Coordinates of C-alpha atoms in Angstrom, one line a residue:
X1 CA 5.5 12.2 31.5
X2 CA 3.3 9.2 30.8
X3 CA 3.7 6.7 33.6
X4 CA 1.6 3.7 32.3
X5 CA 3.5 0.9 30.5
X6 CA 3.7 1.4 26.7
X7 CA 2.4 -1.2 24.3
X8 CA 4.7 -4.0 23.3
X9 CA 4.1 -3.3 19.6
X10 CA 4.3 0.1 17.9
X11 CA 1.5 2.0 16.2
X12 CA 3.9 3.9 14.0
X13 CA 3.3 1.8 10.9
X14 CA 2.4 -1.7 9.6
X15 CA 6.0 -1.6 8.3
X16 CA 7.3 -2.1 11.8
X17 CA 5.4 -5.3 12.4
X18 CA 7.3 -8.6 12.3
X19 CA 6.9 -11.4 9.8
X20 CA 4.1 -14.0 10.3
X21 CA 5.3 -17.3 11.6
X22 CA 3.9 -19.1 8.6
X23 CA 6.1 -16.9 6.4
X24 CA 9.2 -17.7 8.4
X25 CA 8.4 -21.4 8.3
X26 CA 8.0 -21.2 4.5
X27 CA 11.3 -19.5 4.1
X28 CA 13.1 -22.0 6.3
X29 CA 11.5 -24.8 4.3
X30 CA 12.6 -23.2 1.0
X31 CA 16.1 -23.1 2.4
X32 CA 16.4 -26.9 2.2
X33 CA 18.7 -28.0 -0.6
X34 CA 19.3 -26.2 -3.9
X35 CA 16.9 -24.6 -6.3
X36 CA 17.3 -23.0 -9.7
X37 CA 18.1 -19.3 -9.7
X38 CA 16.3 -16.2 -11.1
X39 CA 12.8 -17.6 -10.7
X40 CA 13.2 -21.0 -12.5
X41 CA 12.4 -22.9 -9.3
X42 CA 9.3 -24.8 -8.1
X43 CA 8.5 -22.3 -5.4
X44 CA 8.1 -19.5 -7.9
X45 CA 6.1 -21.7 -10.2
X46 CA 3.8 -22.4 -7.4
X47 CA 3.5 -18.7 -6.5
X48 CA 2.6 -17.8 -10.1
X49 CA 0.0 -20.6 -10.2
X50 CA -1.5 -19.3 -6.9
X51 CA -1.8 -15.8 -8.3
X52 CA -3.5 -17.1 -11.4
X53 CA -6.0 -19.1 -9.2
X54 CA -6.5 -16.0 -7.1
X55 CA -7.5 -13.9 -10.1
X56 CA -9.2 -16.7 -11.9
X57 CA -7.4 -16.0 -15.2
X58 CA -4.0 -15.9 -16.8
X59 CA -1.8 -13.2 -15.4
X60 CA 1.9 -12.4 -15.5
X61 CA 3.5 -12.2 -12.0
X62 CA 7.0 -11.0 -11.2
X63 CA 8.2 -10.7 -7.6
X64 CA 10.2 -7.7 -6.3
X65 CA 12.0 -6.8 -3.1
X66 CA 10.0 -3.7 -2.1
X67 CA 7.1 -1.5 -2.9
X68 CA 9.0 1.3 -4.6
X69 CA 10.7 -1.3 -6.8
X70 CA 7.3 -2.8 -7.6
X71 CA 5.9 0.6 -8.6
X72 CA 9.0 1.5 -10.7
X73 CA 9.0 -1.8 -12.4
X74 CA 5.3 -1.6 -13.2
X75 CA 5.7 1.9 -14.6
X76 CA 8.7 0.8 -16.7
X77 CA 6.8 -2.1 -18.2
X78 CA 3.8 0.2 -19.0
X79 CA 5.9 3.0 -20.4
X80 CA 7.8 0.5 -22.6
X81 CA 4.5 -0.3 -24.3
X82 CA 3.7 3.3 -25.1
X83 CA 5.0 4.6 -28.4
X84 CA 6.4 8.1 -28.8
X85 CA 8.1 10.3 -26.2
X86 CA 8.6 9.4 -22.6
X87 CA 5.2 9.8 -21.0
X88 CA 4.1 11.1 -17.6
X89 CA 2.4 9.3 -14.8
X90 CA -0.7 11.0 -13.3
X91 CA -1.2 10.5 -9.5
X92 CA -2.6 12.4 -6.5
X93 CA -0.5 14.7 -4.4
X94 CA -0.7 12.0 -1.7
X95 CA 0.6 9.2 -3.8
X96 CA 3.4 7.1 -2.5
X97 CA 5.1 7.3 -5.9
X98 CA 5.0 11.1 -5.6
X99 CA 5.6 11.7 -1.9
X100 CA 7.7 8.7 -0.6
X101 CA 9.8 7.2 -3.3
X102 CA 12.5 9.9 -3.4
X103 CA 11.9 10.6 -7.1
X104 CA 12.7 7.0 -8.0
X105 CA 10.3 7.0 -11.1
X106 CA 11.8 10.2 -12.3
X107 CA 15.4 9.2 -11.8
X108 CA 15.2 5.6 -13.0
X109 CA 12.6 6.0 -15.8
X110 CA 12.9 9.7 -16.7
X111 CA 9.1 9.9 -16.4
X112 CA 7.5 13.0 -14.9
X113 CA 4.9 12.6 -12.2
X114 CA 1.9 14.9 -12.5
X115 CA 0.4 15.1 -9.0
X116 CA -3.2 16.4 -8.8
X117 CA -4.8 17.8 -5.6
X118 CA -7.2 15.6 -3.8
X119 CA -8.8 16.1 -0.4
X120 CA -9.2 12.4 0.2
X121 CA -6.3 11.1 -1.9
X122 CA -8.6 9.6 -4.5
X123 CA -8.7 10.4 -8.2
X124 CA -12.0 10.8 -10.1
X125 CA -12.7 10.5 -13.9
X126 CA -13.1 14.2 -14.3
X127 CA -9.6 14.7 -12.9
X128 CA -8.3 12.9 -15.9
X129 CA -10.1 15.3 -18.3
X130 CA -8.1 18.1 -16.7
X131 CA -4.7 16.6 -17.7
X132 CA -5.8 15.3 -21.2
X133 CA -5.0 18.7 -22.7
X134 CA -1.3 18.2 -21.8
X135 CA -1.0 15.9 -24.7
X136 CA -1.4 18.7 -27.2
X137 CA 1.7 20.6 -28.3
X138 CA 5.4 20.0 -27.5
X139 CA 5.6 21.8 -24.2
X140 CA 4.3 19.2 -21.8
X141 CA 5.1 15.6 -20.9
X142 CA 2.1 13.7 -22.3
X143 CA 0.2 11.7 -19.7
X144 CA 0.4 7.9 -20.4
X145 CA -0.3 6.2 -17.1
X146 CA -2.7 6.8 -14.2
X147 CA -1.7 5.4 -10.9
X148 CA -4.1 5.1 -8.0
X149 CA -3.6 3.7 -4.5
X150 CA -6.0 1.2 -2.8
X151 CA -6.4 1.9 0.0
X152 CA -5.0 5.4 -0.2
X153 CA -2.4 7.1 1.9
X154 CA -5.2 8.7 3.9
X155 CA -6.9 5.4 4.7
X156 CA -9.7 6.0 2.2
X157 CA -11.1 3.5 -0.2
X158 CA -12.3 3.3 -3.7
X159 CA -15.3 1.1 -4.2
X160 CA -15.1 -1.2 -7.3
X161 CA -17.5 0.9 -9.3
X162 CA -15.4 4.0 -8.8
X163 CA -12.3 2.2 -10.0
X164 CA -14.2 0.8 -13.0
X165 CA -15.4 4.3 -13.9
X166 CA -11.9 5.7 -13.5
X167 CA -10.4 3.0 -15.6
X168 CA -13.1 3.4 -18.3
X169 CA -12.3 7.1 -18.6
X170 CA -8.6 6.5 -18.6
X171 CA -8.8 4.0 -21.4
X172 CA -11.1 6.4 -23.4
X173 CA -8.3 8.9 -23.1
X174 CA -5.7 6.4 -24.1
X175 CA -4.2 6.1 -20.6
X176 CA -3.1 2.9 -18.9
X177 CA -4.1 2.3 -15.3
X178 CA -1.8 1.1 -12.5
X179 CA -3.0 0.3 -9.0
X180 CA -0.6 0.5 -6.1
X181 CA -1.8 -2.2 -3.7
X182 CA 0.8 -2.1 -1.0
X183 CA -2.0 -2.5 1.4
X184 CA -4.4 -4.3 -0.9
X185 CA -5.2 -6.9 1.8
X186 CA -6.7 -4.2 3.9
X187 CA -8.9 -3.0 1.1
X188 CA -10.0 -6.5 0.2
X189 CA -10.9 -7.3 3.8
X190 CA -12.9 -4.1 4.0
X191 CA -14.8 -4.6 0.8
X192 CA -15.9 -8.2 0.9
X193 CA -13.1 -10.3 2.3
X194 CA -12.6 -12.8 -0.4
X195 CA -10.9 -13.3 -3.8
X196 CA -14.0 -11.9 -5.6
X197 CA -13.6 -8.6 -3.8
X198 CA -10.0 -8.5 -5.0
X199 CA -11.0 -9.1 -8.6
X200 CA -13.8 -6.6 -8.4
X201 CA -11.4 -3.8 -7.6
X202 CA -8.5 -4.8 -9.9
X203 CA -8.7 -7.1 -12.9
X204 CA -12.5 -6.9 -13.4
X205 CA -12.5 -3.1 -12.9
X206 CA -10.1 -2.6 -15.8
X207 CA -6.8 -2.1 -14.0
X208 CA -3.9 -2.9 -16.4
X209 CA -1.1 -3.6 -13.9
X210 CA -1.0 -3.7 -10.1
X211 CA 1.6 -3.7 -7.4
X212 CA 0.5 -6.4 -4.9
X213 CA 1.8 -5.8 -1.3
X214 CA 3.1 -8.4 1.0
X215 CA 5.6 -6.6 3.3
X216 CA 3.1 -4.6 5.2
X217 CA 1.0 -7.7 5.7
X218 CA 3.2 -10.3 7.3
X219 CA 6.0 -10.9 4.8
X220 CA 9.6 -10.4 5.5
X221 CA 10.0 -8.3 2.4
X222 CA 8.2 -9.3 -0.8
X223 CA 6.0 -7.5 -3.3
X224 CA 4.6 -8.6 -6.6
X225 CA 3.8 -6.9 -9.9
X226 CA 0.7 -8.4 -11.5
X227 CA 0.1 -7.7 -15.2
X228 CA -3.5 -8.1 -16.4
X229 CA -3.1 -6.7 -19.9
X230 CA -0.9 -9.2 -21.8
X231 CA 0.9 -6.9 -24.1
X232 CA 2.2 -4.9 -21.2
X233 CA 4.2 -8.0 -20.1
X234 CA 6.3 -8.0 -23.2
X235 CA 9.9 -7.4 -22.0
X236 CA 9.0 -7.4 -18.4
X237 CA 11.8 -9.8 -17.5
X238 CA 14.4 -7.4 -18.9
X239 CA 12.6 -4.5 -17.2
X240 CA 12.8 -6.2 -13.8
X241 CA 16.6 -6.7 -14.2
X242 CA 17.1 -3.1 -15.4
X243 CA 15.4 -1.7 -12.3
X244 CA 17.4 -4.0 -10.1
X245 CA 14.5 -6.1 -8.8
X246 CA 15.5 -9.5 -10.1
X247 CA 16.4 -11.7 -7.1
X248 CA 18.8 -14.5 -7.9
X249 CA 17.2 -16.6 -5.1
X250 CA 13.7 -15.8 -6.1
X251 CA 12.4 -18.8 -4.2
X252 CA 12.7 -16.9 -0.9
X253 CA 10.4 -14.2 -2.2
X254 CA 8.0 -16.8 -3.6
X255 CA 7.9 -18.8 -0.4
X256 CA 6.7 -15.7 1.4
X257 CA 3.7 -15.2 -0.9
X258 CA 2.9 -18.9 -1.0
X259 CA 2.5 -18.8 2.8
X260 CA 0.4 -15.6 2.6
X261 CA -1.8 -16.8 -0.2
X262 CA -2.4 -20.2 1.5
X263 CA -6.0 -20.5 2.7
X264 CA -6.5 -16.7 2.2
X265 CA -4.1 -16.0 5.1
X266 CA -3.3 -12.6 3.5
X267 CA -7.0 -11.5 3.7
X268 CA -7.3 -12.7 7.3
X269 CA -4.2 -10.7 8.3
X270 CA -5.5 -7.6 6.6
X271 CA -8.9 -8.0 8.3
X272 CA -7.3 -8.4 11.7
X273 CA -5.4 -5.1 11.2
X274 CA -8.6 -3.4 10.2
X275 CA -10.5 -4.6 13.2
X276 CA -7.7 -3.5 15.5
X277 CA -7.9 0.0 14.0
X278 CA -11.7 0.0 14.5
X279 CA -11.2 -1.0 18.1
X280 CA -8.6 1.6 18.7
X281 CA -11.0 4.2 17.4
X282 CA -13.6 2.9 19.9
X283 CA -11.1 3.2 22.8
X284 CA -9.8 6.7 22.0
X285 CA -12.4 8.7 20.1
X286 CA -14.1 10.1 23.3
X287 CA -10.9 11.0 25.2
X288 CA -10.7 14.7 25.8
X289 CA -8.1 16.3 23.5
X290 CA -8.5 13.7 20.8
X291 CA -10.5 14.6 17.7
X292 CA -11.2 11.7 15.3
X293 CA -13.5 11.4 12.3
X294 CA -15.7 8.4 11.9
X295 CA -14.5 4.8 12.3
X296 CA -11.5 3.9 10.0
X297 CA -12.1 2.2 6.7
X298 CA -8.9 0.2 7.0
X299 CA -6.0 0.1 9.4
X300 CA -5.0 3.7 9.8
X301 CA -6.3 6.5 12.1
X302 CA -5.4 10.2 11.8
X303 CA -6.4 11.9 15.1
X304 CA -5.9 15.6 15.8
X305 CA -4.5 15.9 19.4
X306 CA -4.4 18.7 21.9
X307 CA -0.9 20.4 21.7
X308 CA 0.2 19.2 25.1
X309 CA -0.4 15.6 24.2
X310 CA 1.6 15.2 21.0
X311 CA 5.3 15.0 22.1
X312 CA 4.7 13.1 25.3
X313 CA 2.8 10.5 23.5
X314 CA 5.4 10.2 20.7
X315 CA 8.2 9.9 23.2
X316 CA 6.3 7.3 25.1
X317 CA 5.3 5.2 22.1
X318 CA 6.6 6.5 18.8
X319 CA 4.3 7.3 15.9
X320 CA 4.5 9.7 13.1
X321 CA 3.3 13.3 13.1
X322 CA 1.1 13.8 10.0
X323 CA 0.1 17.5 9.8
X324 CA 1.7 19.7 12.5
X325 CA -0.4 22.7 11.6
X326 CA -3.5 20.7 12.8
X327 CA -1.8 18.7 15.5
X328 CA -2.5 15.6 13.5
X329 CA -0.7 12.3 13.9
X330 CA -1.0 8.9 12.4
X331 CA -1.7 5.6 14.2
X332 CA -1.5 2.4 12.3
X333 CA -2.4 -1.2 13.4
X334 CA -1.0 -4.3 11.8
X335 CA -1.5 -8.0 11.4
X336 CA 0.1 -8.7 14.8
X337 CA -1.5 -5.9 16.9
X338 CA -3.1 -7.4 20.0
X339 CA -5.9 -6.3 22.3
X340 CA -3.3 -5.7 25.0
X341 CA -1.5 -3.4 22.7
X342 CA -4.7 -1.5 22.2
X343 CA -5.6 -1.3 25.8
X344 CA -2.1 0.0 26.8
X345 CA -2.0 2.5 24.0
X346 CA -5.4 3.9 24.8
X347 CA -4.4 4.1 28.5
X348 CA -1.4 6.2 27.4
X349 CA -3.5 8.5 25.3
X350 CA -5.8 9.0 28.3
X351 CA -2.9 9.7 30.6
X352 CA -1.5 12.3 28.1
X353 CA -4.9 13.9 27.9
X354 CA -5.2 14.2 31.7
X355 CA -1.8 15.8 32.1
X356 CA -1.8 19.6 32.4
X357 CA -0.5 21.5 29.4
X358 CA 3.0 22.7 29.8
X359 CA 2.0 26.3 29.7
X360 CA -0.8 25.9 32.3
X361 CA 0.0 28.2 35.2
X362 CA -1.4 25.7 37.6

């Protein structure tokens, strides 16, 4: 039993964090009076203008309720632009679309996901060559889309040149590129910390469509699909309705993004989460029974723990088991993680490490 007080906030996920006060204030302000429905309101117009300013170019932006919906909507828009049979979506075995969306792309779109092995959850140009042959003959679902995640589900990052090389090869093979940016704020904060860093790893790298995350970074519940390739936006409004992501009161989704995009607040929040993860690494990497790789790139840590530590720690302050065969768990920081949370959690980890294993005869 761990007897030190647990942290006030959880390290289970950035999904468990609350909404930023500025987001709540923006939603309350948007609640005053009436506004046109289905996105024909001034808040949504402002949101779309903010995204265009962020990317420094015309883009098509459509807001959604959640990340799975954003990905499915993006895939639907892209698949709709591809002629011929229903195409497949290429991803890694770690991809959220493959692992954590309950088969939503397959069920809703009828599109097969081709998941490729990857030790670090990243795709490389040569990986695309391996699936290009599936386009020949009638026996395979022909690849049409490549989806990558930035940062990945393992907390790794693509640098912009790697995304550009992947996009170039994909386009050579006639594939469209989607970027799942549920945690894009963390990637941008890690790779430059300004709008130019965002553009370098998305629109300027050749990405066709991206899912832009808000929920994990201070929103109540709002994501965006951003289309960079104009022809892929044809019919996107019908697509959004068909995949059940059209909010009648879109102003409340837009208000959340307006607050996050204001004065680059979204980048600051992602950077804070990253720094908290780096500090948590500093506080725990040398504790006996804890095995951590180098400092985290973003806001996730994947320590391997001594067997006697795992369940007491998870009962004391819940976090997810990641790979039980290795004793690996996942710790995640968020925009609202505090130094006190870190100190308390590290104290609990140290207490768990000092406890005798259950099977120790002493």
